[in-house]
XYZ file of C-alpha atoms in Angstrom:
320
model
C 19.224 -64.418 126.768
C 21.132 -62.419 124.098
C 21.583 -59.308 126.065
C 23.560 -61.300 128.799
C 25.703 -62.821 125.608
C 26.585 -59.332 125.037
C 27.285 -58.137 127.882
C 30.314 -60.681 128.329
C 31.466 -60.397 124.832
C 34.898 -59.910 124.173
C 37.283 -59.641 121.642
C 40.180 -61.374 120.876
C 42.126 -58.246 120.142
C 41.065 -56.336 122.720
C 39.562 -57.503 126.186
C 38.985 -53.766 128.150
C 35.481 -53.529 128.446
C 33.377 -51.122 126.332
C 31.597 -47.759 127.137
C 29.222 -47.140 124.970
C 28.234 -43.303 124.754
C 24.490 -42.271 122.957
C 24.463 -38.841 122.834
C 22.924 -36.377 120.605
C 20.767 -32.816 120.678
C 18.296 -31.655 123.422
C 14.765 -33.536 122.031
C 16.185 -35.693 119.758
C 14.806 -38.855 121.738
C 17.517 -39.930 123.667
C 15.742 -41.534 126.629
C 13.687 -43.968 125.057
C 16.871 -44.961 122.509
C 19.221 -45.365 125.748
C 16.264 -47.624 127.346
C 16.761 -49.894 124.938
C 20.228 -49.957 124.369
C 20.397 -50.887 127.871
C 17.562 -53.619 127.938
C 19.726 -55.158 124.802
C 22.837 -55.192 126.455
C 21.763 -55.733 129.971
C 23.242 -52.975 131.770
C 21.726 -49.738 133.390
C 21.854 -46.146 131.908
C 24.379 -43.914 133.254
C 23.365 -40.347 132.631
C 25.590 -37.703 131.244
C 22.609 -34.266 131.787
C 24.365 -31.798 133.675
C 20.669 -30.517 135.179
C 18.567 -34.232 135.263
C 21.275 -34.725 138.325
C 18.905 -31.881 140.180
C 16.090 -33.372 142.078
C 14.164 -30.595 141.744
C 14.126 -29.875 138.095
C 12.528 -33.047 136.355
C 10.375 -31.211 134.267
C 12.579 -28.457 132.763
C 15.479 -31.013 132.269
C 12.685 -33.546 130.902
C 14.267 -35.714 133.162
C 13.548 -39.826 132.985
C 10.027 -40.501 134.515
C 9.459 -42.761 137.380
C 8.417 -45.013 135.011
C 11.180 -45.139 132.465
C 13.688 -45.260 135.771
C 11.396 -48.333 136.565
C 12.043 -49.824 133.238
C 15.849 -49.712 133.739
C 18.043 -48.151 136.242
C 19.563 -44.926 135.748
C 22.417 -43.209 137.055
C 23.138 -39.750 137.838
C 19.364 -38.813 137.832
C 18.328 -36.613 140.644
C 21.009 -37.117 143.211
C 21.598 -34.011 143.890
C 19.965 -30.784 145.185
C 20.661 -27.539 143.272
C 22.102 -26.231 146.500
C 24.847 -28.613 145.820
C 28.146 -27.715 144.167
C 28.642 -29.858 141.205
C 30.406 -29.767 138.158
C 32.232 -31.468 134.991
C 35.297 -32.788 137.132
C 33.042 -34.278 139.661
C 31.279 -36.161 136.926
C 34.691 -37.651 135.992
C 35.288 -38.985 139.304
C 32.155 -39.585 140.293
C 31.515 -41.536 136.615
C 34.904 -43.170 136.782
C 34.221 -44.643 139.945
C 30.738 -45.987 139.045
C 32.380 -47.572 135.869
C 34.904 -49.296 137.469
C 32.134 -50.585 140.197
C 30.193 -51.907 136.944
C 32.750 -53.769 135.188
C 34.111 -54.908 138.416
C 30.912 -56.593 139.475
C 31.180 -54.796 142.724
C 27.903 -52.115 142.440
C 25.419 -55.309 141.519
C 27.344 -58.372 141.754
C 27.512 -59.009 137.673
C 31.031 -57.672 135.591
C 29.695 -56.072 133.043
C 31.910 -55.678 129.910
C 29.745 -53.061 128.263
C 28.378 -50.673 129.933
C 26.433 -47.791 128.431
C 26.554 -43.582 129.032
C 23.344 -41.237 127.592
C 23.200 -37.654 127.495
C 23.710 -34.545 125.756
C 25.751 -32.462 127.955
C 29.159 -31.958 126.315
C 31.627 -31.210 128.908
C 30.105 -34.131 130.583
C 30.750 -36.513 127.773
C 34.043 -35.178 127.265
C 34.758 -34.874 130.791
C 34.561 -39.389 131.033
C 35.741 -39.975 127.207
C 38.748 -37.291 127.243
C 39.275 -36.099 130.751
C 39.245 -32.530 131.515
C 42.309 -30.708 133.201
C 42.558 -31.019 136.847
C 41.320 -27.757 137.595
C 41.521 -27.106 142.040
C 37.920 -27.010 142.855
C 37.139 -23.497 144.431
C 36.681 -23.185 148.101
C 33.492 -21.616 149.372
C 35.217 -18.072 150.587
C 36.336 -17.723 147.426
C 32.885 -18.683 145.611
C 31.276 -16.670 147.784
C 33.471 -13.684 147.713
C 33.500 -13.392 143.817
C 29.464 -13.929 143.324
C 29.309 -10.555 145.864
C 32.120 -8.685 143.820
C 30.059 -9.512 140.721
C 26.625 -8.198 142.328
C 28.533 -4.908 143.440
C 30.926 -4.627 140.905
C 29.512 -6.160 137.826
C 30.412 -8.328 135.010
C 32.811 -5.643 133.140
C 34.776 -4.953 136.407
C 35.399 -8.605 136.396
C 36.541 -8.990 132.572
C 38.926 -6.312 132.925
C 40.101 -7.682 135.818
C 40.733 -11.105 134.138
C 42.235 -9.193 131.069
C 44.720 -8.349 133.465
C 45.483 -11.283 135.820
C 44.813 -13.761 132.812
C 45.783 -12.256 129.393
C 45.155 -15.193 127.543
C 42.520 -16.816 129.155
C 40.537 -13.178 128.844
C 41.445 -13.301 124.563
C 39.331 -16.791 124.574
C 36.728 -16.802 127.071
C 32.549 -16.068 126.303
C 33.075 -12.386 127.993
C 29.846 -12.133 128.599
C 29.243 -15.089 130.319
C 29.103 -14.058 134.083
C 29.783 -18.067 135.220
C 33.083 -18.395 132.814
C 34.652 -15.548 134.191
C 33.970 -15.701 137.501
C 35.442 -18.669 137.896
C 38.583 -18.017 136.413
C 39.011 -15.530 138.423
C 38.041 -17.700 141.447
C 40.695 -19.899 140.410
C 43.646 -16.584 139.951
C 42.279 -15.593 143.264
C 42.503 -18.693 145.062
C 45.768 -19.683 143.724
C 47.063 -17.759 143.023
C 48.133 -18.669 139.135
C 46.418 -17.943 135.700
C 43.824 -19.859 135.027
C 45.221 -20.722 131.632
C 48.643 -22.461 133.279
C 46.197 -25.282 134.840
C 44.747 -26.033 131.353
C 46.964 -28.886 129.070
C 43.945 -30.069 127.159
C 45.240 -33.300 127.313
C 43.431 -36.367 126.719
C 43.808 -39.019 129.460
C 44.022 -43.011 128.771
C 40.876 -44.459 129.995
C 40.742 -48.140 130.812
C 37.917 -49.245 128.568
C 37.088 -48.664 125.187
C 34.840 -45.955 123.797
C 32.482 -46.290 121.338
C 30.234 -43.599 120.517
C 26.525 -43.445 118.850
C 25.365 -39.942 118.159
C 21.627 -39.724 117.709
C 19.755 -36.681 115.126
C 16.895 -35.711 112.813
C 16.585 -33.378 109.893
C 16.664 -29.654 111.455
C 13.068 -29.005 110.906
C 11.900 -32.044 112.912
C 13.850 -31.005 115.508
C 12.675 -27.762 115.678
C 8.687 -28.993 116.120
C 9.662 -31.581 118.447
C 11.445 -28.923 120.815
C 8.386 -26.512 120.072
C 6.018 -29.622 121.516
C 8.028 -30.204 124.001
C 8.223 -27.091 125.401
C 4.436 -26.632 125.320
C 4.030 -29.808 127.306
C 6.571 -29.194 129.860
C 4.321 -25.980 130.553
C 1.608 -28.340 130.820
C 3.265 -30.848 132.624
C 3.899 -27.635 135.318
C 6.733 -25.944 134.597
C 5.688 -22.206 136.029
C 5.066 -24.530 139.345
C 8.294 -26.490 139.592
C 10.662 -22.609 138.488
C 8.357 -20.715 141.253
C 9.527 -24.044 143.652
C 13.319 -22.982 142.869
C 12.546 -19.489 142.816
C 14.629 -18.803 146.031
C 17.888 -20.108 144.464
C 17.839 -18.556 140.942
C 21.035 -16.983 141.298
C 22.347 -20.077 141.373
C 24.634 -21.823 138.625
C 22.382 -25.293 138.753
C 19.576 -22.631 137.705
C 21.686 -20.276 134.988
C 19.868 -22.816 132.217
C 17.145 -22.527 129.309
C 13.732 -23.149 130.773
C 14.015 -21.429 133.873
C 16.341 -18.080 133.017
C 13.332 -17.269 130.768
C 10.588 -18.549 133.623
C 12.005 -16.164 136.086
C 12.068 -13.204 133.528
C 8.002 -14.384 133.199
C 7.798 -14.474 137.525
C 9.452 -11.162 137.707
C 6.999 -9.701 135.494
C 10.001 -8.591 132.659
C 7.352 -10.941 129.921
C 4.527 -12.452 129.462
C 4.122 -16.197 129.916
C 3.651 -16.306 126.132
C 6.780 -14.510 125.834
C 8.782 -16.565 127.991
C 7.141 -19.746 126.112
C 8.364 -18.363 122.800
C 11.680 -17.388 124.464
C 12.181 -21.002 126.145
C 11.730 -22.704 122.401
C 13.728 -20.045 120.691
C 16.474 -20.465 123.307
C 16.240 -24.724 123.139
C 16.777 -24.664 119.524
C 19.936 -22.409 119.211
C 21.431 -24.533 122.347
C 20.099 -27.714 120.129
C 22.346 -26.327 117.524
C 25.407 -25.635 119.714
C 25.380 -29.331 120.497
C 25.544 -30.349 117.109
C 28.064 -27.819 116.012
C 30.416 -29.540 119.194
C 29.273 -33.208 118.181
C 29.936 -32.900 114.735
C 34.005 -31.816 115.498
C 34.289 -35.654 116.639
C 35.041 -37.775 113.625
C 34.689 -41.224 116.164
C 30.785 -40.568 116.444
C 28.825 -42.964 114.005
C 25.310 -41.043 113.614
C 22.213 -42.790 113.403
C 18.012 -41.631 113.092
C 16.511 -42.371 116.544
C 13.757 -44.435 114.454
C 16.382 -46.905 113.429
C 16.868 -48.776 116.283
C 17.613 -51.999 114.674
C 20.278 -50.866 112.693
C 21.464 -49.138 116.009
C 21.534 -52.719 118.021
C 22.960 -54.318 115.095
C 25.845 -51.713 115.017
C 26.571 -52.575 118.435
C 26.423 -55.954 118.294
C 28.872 -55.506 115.700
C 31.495 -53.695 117.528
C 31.196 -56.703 120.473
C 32.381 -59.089 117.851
């Protein structure tokens, strides 16, 4: 079988085993290209979404079906609740662990040398490839002592207060992003240092290589393939599954595209036309945010989703 040659290819220059990373835009098609990626190199899909790991949000993560998970075996796909506290550095250790189980042999008894990460989520990505800075994780207290300052207080209380405690953290952080600067001040708080002294931006040595395939289609395509998609996650019962989380949608596992604008609709702030609209308009500018952060890394080798050959063949190639 060729995909079991692959998998135990090695070169003579180099014998670390190789991560393979597919990532690319929201809607671009990354599921089905990852499926069979993973069928040629026979090796499961380890999933880099930061909202497919919810259990409860299949549909407005669009989320590999039963089926596809059938197909091949995916990682990182609803494991966790949206109660749960997760983030980018758990994904590191969490991934890094998992990788190590793979090309050990010790998760299914076969040492992989390739192994193969999807997704689209960027700090995720970055988070196994780079390493992010070893940020404390924030106790609850704390957590839950800053989400009732910001609900009294409100968001410009907070920025000023970061201005102060933080200087330079408050010059480059998205001010009006309630999540960002709450928990830097979580972290000033709990620490009792800036936020900015834990952060070295350095990029840690990982014991594998990296390889990574980025995945897009000319801008207009992508745009009528999100519009679609949106429509059929609407059909596929959308309203249903954001009225199911309801109860939690102050929650950061919630604070996404799809269901900010379905609990504007529940609330009765638009109409479910409007929050249709809103959800594609939304989808695309976050479609181009990914590109804009993809497109900084020189080491991605782009391909059309349609060209799948040329995509195996390119793989096959770095093996050699």
């Amino acid at each position: 079988m060729a995909s079991e040659k692959i998998a135990n290819a090695t070169s003579d220059k180099d014998t670390k085993p190789t991560l393979f990373v597919l990532l690319g835009p929201t809607g671009v098609g990354k599921t089905e290209v990852a499926i069979q990626v993973a069928r040629h190199l026979g090796v499961p899909v380890v999933n880099a979404d930061s909202r497919q790991i919810f259990s409860e949000l299949p549909i407005g993560t669009a989320a590999p079906t039963p089926a596809q998970q059938a197909a091949v075996k995916h990682y990182f796909v609803g494991n966790h609740h949206v109660t749960d506290y997760y983030s980018a550095s758990r994904f590191e250790e969490d991934c890094l662990q998992l990788l190590d189980r793979l090309f050990s042999g010790k998760e299914d008894g076969i040492a992989h040398s390739t192994a193969l990460l999807s997704g689209g989520s960027m700090m995720y990505i970055d988070a196994v490839c780079k390493g992010i800075d070893d940020i404390p994780t924030v106790d609850d207290r704390t957590r839950a002592l800053m989400k009732q300052r910001l609900a009294n207080e409100g968001l410009p209380a907070l920025v000023e207060e970061l201005h102060r405690l933080d200087p330079d953290h408050w010059a480059i952080v998205d001010r009006n992003n309630p999540r960002r600067v709450v928990h830097a001040l979580e972290i000033c708080h709990m620490t009792g240092r800036t936020y900015t002294s834990f952060r070295t931006n350095a990029v840690k040595q990982r014991p594998f290589r990296i390889v990574k395939i980025g995945l897009n289609r000319p801008r207009e395509e992508m745009y009528e393939r999100i519009n679609q998609r949106v429509v059929q996650m609407m059909d596929q019962g959308l309203e249903q599954e954001a009225l199911s989380v309801y109860p939690h949608r102050d929650l950061n596992a919630l604070n996404t595209v799809g269901y900010k604008e379905m609990f504007d609709y529940l609330d009765g702030l638009i109409t479910r036309e409007e929050a249709i609209r809103e959800i594609q308009s939304n989808t695309r500018r976050y479609m181009r945010k990914q590109l804009t952060w993809f497109k900084k890394d020189a080491d991605i080798k782009w391909f059309l989703p349609s060209n799948i050959e040329e995509i195996l063949n390119y793989i096959d190639g770095m093996l050699i």
